[in-house]
Structure formats: structure tokens, C-alpha cells
PDB file of N, CA, C and O in Angstrom:
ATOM      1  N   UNK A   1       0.819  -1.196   0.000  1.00 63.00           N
ATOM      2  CA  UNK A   1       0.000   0.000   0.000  1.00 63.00           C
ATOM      3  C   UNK A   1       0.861   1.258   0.000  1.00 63.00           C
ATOM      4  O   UNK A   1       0.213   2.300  -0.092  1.00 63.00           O
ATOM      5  N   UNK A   2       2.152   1.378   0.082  1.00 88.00           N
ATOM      6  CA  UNK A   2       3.234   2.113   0.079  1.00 88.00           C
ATOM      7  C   UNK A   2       3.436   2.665  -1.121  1.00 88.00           C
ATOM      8  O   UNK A   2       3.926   3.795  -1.107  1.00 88.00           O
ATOM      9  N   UNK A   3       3.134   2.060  -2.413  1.00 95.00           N
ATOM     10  CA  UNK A   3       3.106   2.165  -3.553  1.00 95.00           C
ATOM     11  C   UNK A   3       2.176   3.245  -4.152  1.00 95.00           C
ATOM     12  O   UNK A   3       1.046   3.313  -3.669  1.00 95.00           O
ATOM     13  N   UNK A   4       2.606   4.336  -5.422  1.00 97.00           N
ATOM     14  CA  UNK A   4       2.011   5.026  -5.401  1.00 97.00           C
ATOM     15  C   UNK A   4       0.512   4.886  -6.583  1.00 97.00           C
ATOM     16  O   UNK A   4       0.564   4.349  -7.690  1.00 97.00           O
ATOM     17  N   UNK A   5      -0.101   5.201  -6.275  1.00 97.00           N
ATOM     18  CA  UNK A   5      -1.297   4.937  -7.719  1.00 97.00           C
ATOM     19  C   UNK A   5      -1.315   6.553  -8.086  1.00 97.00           C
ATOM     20  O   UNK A   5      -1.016   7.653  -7.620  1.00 97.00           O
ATOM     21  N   UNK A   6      -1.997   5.778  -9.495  1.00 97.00           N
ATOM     22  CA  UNK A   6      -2.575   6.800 -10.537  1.00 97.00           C
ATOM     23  C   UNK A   6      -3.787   5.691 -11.102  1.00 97.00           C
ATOM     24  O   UNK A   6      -3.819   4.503 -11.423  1.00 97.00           O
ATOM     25  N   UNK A   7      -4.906   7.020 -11.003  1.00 97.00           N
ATOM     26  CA  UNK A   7      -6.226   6.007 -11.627  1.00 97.00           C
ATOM     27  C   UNK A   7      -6.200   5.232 -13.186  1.00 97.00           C
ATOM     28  O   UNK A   7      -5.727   6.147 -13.861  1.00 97.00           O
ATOM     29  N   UNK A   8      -6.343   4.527 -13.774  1.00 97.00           N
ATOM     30  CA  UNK A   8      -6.146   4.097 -14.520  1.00 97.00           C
ATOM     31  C   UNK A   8      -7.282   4.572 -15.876  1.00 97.00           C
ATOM     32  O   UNK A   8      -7.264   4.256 -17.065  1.00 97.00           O
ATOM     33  N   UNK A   9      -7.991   5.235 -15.282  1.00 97.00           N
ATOM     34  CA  UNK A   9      -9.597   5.519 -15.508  1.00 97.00           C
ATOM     35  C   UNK A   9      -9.498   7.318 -16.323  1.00 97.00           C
ATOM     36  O   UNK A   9      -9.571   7.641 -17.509  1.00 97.00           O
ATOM     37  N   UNK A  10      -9.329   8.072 -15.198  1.00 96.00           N
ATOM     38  CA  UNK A  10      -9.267   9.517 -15.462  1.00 96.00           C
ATOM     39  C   UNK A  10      -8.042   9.754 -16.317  1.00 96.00           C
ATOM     40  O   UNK A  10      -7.786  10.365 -17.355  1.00 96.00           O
ATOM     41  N   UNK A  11      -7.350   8.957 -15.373  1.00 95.00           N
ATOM     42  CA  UNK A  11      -5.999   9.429 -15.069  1.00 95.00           C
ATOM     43  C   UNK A  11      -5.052  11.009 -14.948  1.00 95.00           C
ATOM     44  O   UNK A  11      -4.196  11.405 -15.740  1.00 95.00           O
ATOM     45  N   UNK A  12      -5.496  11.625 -13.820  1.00 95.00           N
ATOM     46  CA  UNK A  12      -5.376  12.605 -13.378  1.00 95.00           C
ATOM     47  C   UNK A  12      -5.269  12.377 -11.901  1.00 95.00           C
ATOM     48  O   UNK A  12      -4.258  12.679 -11.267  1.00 95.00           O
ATOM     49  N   UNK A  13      -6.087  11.963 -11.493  1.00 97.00           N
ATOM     50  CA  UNK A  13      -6.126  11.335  -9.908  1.00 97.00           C
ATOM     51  C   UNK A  13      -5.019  10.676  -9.795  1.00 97.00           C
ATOM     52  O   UNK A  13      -4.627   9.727 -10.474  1.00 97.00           O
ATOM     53  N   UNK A  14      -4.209  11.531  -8.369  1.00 97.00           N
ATOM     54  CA  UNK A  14      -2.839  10.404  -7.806  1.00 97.00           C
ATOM     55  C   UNK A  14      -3.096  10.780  -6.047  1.00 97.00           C
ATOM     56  O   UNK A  14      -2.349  10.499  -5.110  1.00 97.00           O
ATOM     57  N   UNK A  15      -4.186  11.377  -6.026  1.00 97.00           N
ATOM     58  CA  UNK A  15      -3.770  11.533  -4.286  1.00 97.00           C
ATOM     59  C   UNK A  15      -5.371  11.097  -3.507  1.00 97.00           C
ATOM     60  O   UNK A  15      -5.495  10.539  -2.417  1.00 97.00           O
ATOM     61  N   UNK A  16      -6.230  11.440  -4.222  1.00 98.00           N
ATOM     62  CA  UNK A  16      -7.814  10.737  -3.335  1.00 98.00           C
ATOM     63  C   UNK A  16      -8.123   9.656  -3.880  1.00 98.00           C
ATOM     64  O   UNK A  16      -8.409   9.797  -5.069  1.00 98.00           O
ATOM     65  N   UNK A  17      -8.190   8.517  -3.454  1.00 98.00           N
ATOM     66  CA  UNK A  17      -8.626   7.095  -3.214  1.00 98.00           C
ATOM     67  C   UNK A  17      -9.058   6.810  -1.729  1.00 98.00           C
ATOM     68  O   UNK A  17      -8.784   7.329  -0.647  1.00 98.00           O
ATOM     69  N   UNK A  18      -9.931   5.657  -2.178  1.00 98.00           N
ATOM     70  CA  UNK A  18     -10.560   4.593  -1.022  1.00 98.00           C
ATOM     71  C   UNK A  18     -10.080   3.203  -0.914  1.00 98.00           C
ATOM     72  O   UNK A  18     -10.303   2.374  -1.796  1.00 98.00           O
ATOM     73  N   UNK A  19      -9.441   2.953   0.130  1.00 97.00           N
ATOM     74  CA  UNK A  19      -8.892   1.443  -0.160  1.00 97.00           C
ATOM     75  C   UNK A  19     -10.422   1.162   0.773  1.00 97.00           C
ATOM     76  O   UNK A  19     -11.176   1.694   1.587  1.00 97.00           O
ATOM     77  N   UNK A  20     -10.162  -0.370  -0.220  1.00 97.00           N
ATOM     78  CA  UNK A  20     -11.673  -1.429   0.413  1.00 97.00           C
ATOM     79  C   UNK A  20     -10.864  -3.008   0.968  1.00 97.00           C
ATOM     80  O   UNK A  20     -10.153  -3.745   0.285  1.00 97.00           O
ATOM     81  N   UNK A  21     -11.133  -3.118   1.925  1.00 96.00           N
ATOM     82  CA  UNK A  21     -10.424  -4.159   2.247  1.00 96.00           C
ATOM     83  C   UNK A  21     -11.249  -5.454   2.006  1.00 96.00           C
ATOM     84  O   UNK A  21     -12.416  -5.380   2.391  1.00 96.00           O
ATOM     85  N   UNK A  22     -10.961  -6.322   1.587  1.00 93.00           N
ATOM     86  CA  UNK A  22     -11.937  -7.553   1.492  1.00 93.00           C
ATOM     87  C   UNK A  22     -11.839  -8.553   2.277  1.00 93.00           C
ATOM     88  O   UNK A  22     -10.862  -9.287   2.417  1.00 93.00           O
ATOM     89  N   UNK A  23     -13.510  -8.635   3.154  1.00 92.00           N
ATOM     90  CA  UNK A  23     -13.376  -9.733   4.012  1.00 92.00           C
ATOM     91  C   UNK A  23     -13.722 -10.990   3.749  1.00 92.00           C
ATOM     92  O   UNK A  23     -14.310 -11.370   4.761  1.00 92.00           O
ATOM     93  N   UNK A  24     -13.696 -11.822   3.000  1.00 91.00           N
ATOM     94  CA  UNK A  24     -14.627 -13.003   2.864  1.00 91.00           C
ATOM     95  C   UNK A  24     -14.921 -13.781   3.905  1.00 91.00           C
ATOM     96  O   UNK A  24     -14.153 -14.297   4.717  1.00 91.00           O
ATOM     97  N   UNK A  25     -16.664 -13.860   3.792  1.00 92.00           N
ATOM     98  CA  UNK A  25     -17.450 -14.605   4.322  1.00 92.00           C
ATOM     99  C   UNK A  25     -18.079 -15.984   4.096  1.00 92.00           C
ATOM    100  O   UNK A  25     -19.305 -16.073   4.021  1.00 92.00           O
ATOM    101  N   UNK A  26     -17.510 -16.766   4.015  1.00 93.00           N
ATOM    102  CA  UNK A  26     -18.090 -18.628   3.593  1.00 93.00           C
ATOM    103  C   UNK A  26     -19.230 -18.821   4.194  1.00 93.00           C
ATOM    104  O   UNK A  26     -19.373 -19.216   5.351  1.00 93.00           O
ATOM    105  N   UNK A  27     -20.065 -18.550   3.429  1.00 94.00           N
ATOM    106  CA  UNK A  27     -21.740 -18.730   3.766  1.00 94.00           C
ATOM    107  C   UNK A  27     -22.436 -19.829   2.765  1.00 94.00           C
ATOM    108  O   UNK A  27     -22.077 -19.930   1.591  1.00 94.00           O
ATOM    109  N   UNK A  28     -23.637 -20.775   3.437  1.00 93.00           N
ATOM    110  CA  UNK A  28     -24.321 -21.636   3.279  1.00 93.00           C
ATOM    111  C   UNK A  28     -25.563 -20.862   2.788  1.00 93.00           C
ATOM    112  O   UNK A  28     -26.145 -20.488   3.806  1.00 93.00           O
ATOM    113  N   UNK A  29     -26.209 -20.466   1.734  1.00 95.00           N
ATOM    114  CA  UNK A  29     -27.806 -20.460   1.678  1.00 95.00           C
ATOM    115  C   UNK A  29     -28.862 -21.054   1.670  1.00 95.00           C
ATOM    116  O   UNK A  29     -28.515 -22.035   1.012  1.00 95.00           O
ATOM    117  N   UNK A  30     -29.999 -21.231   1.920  1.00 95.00           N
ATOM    118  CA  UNK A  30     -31.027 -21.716   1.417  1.00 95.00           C
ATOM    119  C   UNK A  30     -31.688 -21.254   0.133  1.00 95.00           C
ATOM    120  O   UNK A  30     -32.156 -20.116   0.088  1.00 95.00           O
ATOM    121  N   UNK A  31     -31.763 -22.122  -0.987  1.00 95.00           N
ATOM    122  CA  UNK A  31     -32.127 -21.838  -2.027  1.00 95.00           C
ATOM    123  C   UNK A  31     -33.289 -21.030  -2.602  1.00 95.00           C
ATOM    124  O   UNK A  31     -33.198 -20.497  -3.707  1.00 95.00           O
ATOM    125  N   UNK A  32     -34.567 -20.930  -1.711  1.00 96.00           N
ATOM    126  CA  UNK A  32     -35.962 -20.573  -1.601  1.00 96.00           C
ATOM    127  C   UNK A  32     -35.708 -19.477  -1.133  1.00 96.00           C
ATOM    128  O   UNK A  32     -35.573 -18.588  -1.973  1.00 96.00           O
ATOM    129  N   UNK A  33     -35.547 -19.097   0.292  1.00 97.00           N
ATOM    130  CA  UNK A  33     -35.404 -17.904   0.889  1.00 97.00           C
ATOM    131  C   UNK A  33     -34.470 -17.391   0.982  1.00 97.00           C
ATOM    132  O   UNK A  33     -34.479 -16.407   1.721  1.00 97.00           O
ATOM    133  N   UNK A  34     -33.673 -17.620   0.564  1.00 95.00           N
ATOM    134  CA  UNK A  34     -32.091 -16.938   0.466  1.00 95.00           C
ATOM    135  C   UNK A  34     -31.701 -16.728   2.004  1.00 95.00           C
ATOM    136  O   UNK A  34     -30.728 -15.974   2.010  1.00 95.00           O
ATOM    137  N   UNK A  35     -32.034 -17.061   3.232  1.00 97.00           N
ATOM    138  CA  UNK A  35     -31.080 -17.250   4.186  1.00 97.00           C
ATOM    139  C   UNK A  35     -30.085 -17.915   4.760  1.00 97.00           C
ATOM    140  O   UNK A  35     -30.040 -19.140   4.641  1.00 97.00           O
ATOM    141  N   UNK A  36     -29.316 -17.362   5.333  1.00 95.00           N
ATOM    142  CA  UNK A  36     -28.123 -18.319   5.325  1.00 95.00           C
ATOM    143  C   UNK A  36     -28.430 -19.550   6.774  1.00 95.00           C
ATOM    144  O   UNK A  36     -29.114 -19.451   7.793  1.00 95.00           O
ATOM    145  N   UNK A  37     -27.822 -20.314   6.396  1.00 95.00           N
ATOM    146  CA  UNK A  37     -28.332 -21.466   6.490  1.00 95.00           C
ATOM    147  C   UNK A  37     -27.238 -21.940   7.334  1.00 95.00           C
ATOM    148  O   UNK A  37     -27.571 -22.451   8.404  1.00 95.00           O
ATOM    149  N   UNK A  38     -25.720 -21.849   6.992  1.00 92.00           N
ATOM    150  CA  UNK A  38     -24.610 -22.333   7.935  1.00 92.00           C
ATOM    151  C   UNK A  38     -23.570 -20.943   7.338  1.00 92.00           C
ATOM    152  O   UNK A  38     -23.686 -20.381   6.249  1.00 92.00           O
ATOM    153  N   UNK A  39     -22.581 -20.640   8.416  1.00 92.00           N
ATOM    154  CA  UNK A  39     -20.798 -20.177   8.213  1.00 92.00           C
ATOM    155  C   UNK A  39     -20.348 -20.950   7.986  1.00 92.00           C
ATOM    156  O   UNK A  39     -20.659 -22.121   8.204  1.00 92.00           O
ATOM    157  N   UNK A  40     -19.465 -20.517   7.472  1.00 91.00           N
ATOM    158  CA  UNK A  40     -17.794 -21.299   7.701  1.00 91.00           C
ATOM    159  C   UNK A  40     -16.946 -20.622   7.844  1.00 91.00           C
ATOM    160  O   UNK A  40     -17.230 -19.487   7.460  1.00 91.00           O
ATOM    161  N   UNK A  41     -15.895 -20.722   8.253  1.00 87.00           N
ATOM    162  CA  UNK A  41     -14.653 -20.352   8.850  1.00 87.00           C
ATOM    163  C   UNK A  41     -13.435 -20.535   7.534  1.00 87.00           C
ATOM    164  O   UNK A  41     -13.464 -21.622   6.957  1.00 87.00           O
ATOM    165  N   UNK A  42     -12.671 -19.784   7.190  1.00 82.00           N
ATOM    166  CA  UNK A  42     -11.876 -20.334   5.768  1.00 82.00           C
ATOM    167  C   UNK A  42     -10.975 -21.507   5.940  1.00 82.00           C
ATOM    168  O   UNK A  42     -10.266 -21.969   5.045  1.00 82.00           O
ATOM    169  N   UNK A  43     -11.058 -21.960   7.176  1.00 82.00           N
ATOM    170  CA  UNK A  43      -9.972 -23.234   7.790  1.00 82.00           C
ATOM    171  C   UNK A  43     -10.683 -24.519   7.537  1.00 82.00           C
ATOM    172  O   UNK A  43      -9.989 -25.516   7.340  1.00 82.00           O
ATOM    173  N   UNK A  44     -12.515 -24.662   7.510  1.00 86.00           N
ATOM    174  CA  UNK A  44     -12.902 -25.847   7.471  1.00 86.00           C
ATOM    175  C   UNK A  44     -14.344 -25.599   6.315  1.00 86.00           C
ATOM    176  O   UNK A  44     -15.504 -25.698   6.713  1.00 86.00           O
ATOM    177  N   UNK A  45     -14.103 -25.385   5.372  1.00 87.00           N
ATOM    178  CA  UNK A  45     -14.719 -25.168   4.620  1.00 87.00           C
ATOM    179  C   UNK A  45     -15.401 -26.753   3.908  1.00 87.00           C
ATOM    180  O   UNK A  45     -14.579 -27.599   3.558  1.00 87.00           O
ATOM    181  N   UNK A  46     -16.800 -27.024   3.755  1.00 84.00           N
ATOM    182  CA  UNK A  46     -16.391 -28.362   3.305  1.00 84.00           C
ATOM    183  C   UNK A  46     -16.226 -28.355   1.990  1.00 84.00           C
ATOM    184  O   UNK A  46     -16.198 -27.332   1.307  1.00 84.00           O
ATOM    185  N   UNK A  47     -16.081 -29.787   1.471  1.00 86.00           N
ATOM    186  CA  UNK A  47     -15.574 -30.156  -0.191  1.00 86.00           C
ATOM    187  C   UNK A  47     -15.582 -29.255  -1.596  1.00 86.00           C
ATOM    188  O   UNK A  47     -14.842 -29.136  -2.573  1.00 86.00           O
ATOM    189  N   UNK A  48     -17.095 -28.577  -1.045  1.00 87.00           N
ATOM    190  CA  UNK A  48     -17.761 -28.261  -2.379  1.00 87.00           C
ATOM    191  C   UNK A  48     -17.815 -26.637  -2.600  1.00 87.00           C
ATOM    192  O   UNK A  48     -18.246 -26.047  -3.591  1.00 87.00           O
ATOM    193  N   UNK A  49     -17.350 -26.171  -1.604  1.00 90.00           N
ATOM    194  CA  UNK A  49     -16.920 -24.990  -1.042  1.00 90.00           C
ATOM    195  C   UNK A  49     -15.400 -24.341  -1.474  1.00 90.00           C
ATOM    196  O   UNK A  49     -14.637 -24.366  -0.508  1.00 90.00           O
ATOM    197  N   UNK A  50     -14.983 -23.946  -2.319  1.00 91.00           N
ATOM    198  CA  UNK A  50     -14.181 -23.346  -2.879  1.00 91.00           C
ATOM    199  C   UNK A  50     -13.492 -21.837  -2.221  1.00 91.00           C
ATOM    200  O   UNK A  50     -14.193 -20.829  -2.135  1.00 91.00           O
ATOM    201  N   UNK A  51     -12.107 -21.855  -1.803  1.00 90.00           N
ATOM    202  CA  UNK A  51     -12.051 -20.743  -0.777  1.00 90.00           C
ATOM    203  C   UNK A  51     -11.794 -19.846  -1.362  1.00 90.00           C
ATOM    204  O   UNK A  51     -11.236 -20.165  -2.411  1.00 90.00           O
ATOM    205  N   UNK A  52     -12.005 -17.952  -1.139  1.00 90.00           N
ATOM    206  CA  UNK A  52     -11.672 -17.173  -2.024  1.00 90.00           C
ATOM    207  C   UNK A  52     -10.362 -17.037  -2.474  1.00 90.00           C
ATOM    208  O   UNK A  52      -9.548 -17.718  -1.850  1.00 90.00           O
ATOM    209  N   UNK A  53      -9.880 -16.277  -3.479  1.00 91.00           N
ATOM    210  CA  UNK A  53      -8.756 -16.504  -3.868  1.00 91.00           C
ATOM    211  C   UNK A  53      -8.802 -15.210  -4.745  1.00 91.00           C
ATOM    212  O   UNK A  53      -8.099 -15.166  -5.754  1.00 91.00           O
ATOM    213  N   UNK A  54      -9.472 -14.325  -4.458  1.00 92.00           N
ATOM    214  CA  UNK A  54      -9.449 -12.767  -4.655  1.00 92.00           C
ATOM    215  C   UNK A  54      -8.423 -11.982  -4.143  1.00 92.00           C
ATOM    216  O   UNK A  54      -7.485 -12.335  -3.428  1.00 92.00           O
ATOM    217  N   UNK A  55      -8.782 -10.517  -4.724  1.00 92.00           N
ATOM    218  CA  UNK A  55      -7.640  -9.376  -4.208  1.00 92.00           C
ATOM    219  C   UNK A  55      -7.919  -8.597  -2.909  1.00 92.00           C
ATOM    220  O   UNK A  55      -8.737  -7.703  -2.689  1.00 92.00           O
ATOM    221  N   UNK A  56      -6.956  -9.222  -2.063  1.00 92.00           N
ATOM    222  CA  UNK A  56      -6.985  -8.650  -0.312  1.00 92.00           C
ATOM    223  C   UNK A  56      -7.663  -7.354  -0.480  1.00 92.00           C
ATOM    224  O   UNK A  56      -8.448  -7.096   0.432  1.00 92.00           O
ATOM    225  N   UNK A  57      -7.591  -6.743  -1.126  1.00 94.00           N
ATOM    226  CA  UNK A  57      -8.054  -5.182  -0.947  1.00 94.00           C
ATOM    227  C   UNK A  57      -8.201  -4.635  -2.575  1.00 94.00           C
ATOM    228  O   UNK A  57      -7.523  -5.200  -3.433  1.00 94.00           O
ATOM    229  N   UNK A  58      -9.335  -3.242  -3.043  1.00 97.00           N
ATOM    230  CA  UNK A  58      -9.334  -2.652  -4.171  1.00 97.00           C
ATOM    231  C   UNK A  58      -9.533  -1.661  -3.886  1.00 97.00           C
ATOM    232  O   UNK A  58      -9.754  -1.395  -2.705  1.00 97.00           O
ATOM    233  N   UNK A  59      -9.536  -0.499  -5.074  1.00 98.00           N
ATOM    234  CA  UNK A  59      -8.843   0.706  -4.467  1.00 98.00           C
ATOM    235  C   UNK A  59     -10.180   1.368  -5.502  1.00 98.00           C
ATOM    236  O   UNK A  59     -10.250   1.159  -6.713  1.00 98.00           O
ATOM    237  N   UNK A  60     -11.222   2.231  -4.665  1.00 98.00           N
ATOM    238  CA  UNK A  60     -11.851   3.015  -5.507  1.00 98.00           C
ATOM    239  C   UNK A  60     -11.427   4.760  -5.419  1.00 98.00           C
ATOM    240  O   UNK A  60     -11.333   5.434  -4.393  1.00 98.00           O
ATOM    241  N   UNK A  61     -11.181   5.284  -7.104  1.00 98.00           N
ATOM    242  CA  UNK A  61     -10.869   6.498  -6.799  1.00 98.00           C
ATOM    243  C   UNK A  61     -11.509   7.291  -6.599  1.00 98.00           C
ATOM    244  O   UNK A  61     -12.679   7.081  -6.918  1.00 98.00           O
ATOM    245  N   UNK A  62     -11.093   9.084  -5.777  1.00 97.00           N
ATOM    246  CA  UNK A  62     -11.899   9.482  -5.513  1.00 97.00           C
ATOM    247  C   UNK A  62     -12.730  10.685  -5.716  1.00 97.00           C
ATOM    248  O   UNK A  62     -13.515  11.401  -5.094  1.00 97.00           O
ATOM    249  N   UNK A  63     -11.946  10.514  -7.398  1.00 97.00           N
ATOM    250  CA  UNK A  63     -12.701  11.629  -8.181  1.00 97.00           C
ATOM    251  C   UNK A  63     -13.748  11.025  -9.213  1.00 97.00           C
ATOM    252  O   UNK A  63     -14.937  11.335  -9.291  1.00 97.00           O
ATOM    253  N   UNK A  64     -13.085  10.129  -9.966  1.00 97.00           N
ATOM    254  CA  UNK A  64     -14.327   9.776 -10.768  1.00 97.00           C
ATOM    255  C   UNK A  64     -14.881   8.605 -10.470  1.00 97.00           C
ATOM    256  O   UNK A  64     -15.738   8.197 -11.253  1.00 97.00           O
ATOM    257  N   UNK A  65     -14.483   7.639  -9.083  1.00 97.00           N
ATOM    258  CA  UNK A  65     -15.549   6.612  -8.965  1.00 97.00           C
ATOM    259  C   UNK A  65     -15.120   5.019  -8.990  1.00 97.00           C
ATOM    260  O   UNK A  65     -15.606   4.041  -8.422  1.00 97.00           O
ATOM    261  N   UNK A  66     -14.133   5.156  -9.785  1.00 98.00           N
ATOM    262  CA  UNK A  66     -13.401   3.567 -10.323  1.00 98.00           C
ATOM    263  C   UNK A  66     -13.177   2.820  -9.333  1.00 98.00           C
ATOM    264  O   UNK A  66     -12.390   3.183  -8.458  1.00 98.00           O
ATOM    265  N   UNK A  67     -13.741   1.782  -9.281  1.00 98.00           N
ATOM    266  CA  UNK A  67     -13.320   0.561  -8.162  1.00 98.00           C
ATOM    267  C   UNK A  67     -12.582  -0.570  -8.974  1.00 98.00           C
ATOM    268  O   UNK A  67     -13.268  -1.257  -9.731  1.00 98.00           O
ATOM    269  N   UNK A  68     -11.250  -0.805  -8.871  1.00 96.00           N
ATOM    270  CA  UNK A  68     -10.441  -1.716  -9.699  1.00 96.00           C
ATOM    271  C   UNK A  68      -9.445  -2.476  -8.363  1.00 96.00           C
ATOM    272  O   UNK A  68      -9.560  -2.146  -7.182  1.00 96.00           O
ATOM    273  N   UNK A  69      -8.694  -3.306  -8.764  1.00 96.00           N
ATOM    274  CA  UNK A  69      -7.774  -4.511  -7.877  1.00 96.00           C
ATOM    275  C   UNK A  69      -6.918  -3.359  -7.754  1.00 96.00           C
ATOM    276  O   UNK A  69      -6.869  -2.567  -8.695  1.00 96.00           O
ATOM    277  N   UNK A  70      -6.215  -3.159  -6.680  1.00 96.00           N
ATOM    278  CA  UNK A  70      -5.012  -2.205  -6.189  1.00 96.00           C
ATOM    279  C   UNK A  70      -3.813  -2.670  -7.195  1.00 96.00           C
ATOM    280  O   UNK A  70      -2.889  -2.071  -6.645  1.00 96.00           O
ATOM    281  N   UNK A  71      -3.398  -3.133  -7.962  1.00 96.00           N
ATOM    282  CA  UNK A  71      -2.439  -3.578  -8.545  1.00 96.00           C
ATOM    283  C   UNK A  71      -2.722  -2.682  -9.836  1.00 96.00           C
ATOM    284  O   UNK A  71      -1.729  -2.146 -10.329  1.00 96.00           O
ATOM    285  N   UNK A  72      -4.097  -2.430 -10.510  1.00 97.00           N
ATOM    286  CA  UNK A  72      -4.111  -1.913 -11.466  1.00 97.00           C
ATOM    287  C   UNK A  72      -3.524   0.059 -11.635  1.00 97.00           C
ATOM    288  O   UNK A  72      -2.851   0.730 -12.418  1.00 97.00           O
ATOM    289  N   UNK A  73      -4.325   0.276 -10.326  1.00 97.00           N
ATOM    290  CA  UNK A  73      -3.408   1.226  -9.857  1.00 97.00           C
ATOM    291  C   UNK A  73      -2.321   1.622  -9.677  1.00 97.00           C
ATOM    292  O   UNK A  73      -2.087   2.701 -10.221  1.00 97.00           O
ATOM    293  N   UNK A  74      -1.318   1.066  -8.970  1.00 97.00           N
ATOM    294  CA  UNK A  74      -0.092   0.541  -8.906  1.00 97.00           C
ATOM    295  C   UNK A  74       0.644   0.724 -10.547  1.00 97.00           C
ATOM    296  O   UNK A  74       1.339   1.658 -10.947  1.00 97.00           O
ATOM    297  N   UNK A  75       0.238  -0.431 -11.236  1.00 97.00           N
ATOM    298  CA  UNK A  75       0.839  -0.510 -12.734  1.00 97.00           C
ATOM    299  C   UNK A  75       0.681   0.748 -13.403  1.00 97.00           C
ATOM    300  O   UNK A  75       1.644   1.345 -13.884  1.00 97.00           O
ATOM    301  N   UNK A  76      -1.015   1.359 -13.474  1.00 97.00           N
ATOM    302  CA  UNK A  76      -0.833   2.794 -13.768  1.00 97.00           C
ATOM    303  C   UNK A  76       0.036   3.984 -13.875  1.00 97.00           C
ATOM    304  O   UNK A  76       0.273   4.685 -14.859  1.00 97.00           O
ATOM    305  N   UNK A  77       0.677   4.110 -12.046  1.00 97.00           N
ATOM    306  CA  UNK A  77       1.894   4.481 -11.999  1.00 97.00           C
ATOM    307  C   UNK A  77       2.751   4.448 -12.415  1.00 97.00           C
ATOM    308  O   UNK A  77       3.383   5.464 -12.707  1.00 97.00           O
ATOM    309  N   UNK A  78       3.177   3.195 -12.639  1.00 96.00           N
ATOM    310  CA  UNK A  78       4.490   3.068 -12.810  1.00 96.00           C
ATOM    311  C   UNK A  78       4.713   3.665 -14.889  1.00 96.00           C
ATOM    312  O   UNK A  78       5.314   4.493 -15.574  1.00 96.00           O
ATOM    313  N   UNK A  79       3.874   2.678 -14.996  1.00 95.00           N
ATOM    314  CA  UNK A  79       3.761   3.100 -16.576  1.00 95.00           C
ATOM    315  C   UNK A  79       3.909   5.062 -16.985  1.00 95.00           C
ATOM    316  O   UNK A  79       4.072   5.727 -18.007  1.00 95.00           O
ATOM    317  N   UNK A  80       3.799   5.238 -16.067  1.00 93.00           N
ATOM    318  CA  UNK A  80       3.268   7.484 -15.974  1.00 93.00           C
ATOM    319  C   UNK A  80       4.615   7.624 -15.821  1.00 93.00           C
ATOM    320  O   UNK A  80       5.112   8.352 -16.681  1.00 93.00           O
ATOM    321  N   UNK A  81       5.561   7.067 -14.825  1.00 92.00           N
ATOM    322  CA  UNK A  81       6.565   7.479 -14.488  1.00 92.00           C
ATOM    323  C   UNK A  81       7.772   7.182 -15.564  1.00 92.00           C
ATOM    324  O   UNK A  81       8.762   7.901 -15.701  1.00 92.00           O
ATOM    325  N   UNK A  82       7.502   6.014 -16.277  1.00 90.00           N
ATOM    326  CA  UNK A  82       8.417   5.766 -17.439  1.00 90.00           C
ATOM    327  C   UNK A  82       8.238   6.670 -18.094  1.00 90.00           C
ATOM    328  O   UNK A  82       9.352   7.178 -18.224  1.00 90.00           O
ATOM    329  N   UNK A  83       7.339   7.400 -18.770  1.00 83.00           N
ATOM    330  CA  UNK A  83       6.946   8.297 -20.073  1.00 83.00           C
ATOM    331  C   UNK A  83       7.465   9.431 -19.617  1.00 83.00           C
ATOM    332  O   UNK A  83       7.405  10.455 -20.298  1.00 83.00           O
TER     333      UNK A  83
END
């Protein structure tokens, strides 16, 4: 997070962003009523249950709106700084 962004989007934006941290939740539904039905914990997930494997955190900016993976940001930068 040390790393600097530039929106990838406007690209003008390098200083207001929102980092979003992502929590995943392993939830059971019921198909009919859509309530959840059981947790899980990401340690005992059963078989059929697939664990997330998403981006820890995304970064929405905070001029025009963009919610993208913090990395895209990141690369943005760097690419600005070569040119």
C-alpha cells in the first residue's frame, strides 16, 4: 500500500482514493429464501466450497468513482513514471 497509484480511468487522480479491504465470508444459503443457512470459517470449509482466492483489498478512486484490484493502480503508476 506504500506504492504510489494513478487512476487508470481519469488518469489525473494520484492523491484521493478509497482502499476497500476484502473480508470473505463462507456462507451456506437456502435456495428458496435466500437465508443463510450455515458459516464457515476459511480453515474448514467443506468439499464443495471453494475458498476465495481474490484481491486482499481494491482501491476506488476518488474523483471519478473507479473501483479496480489495487495492482491496477499501482501498474498505472508506474507506466506514468516511465513516459
Amino acid at each position: 500500500m506504500s506504492d504510489p497509484y494513478l487512476c487508470p480511468n481519469c488518469k489525473t487522480n494520484k492523491t484521493r482514493f478509497n482502499i476497500i479491504e476484502q473480508v470473505p465470508n463462507a456462507v451456506k444459503k437456502d435456495p428458496d429464501s435466500g437465508e443463510v443457512t450455515e458459516e464457515f470459517s476459511m480453515a474448514d470449509l467443506d468439499p464443495f466450497h471453494l475458498p476465495y482466492k481474490g484481491p486482499e483489498r481494491k482501491v476506488q478512486c476518488g474523483a471519478c468513482g473507479l473501483i479496480e484490484d489495487e495492482r491496477n493502480f499501482i501498474k498505472r503508476a508506474e507506466y506514468e513514471r516511465k513516459q
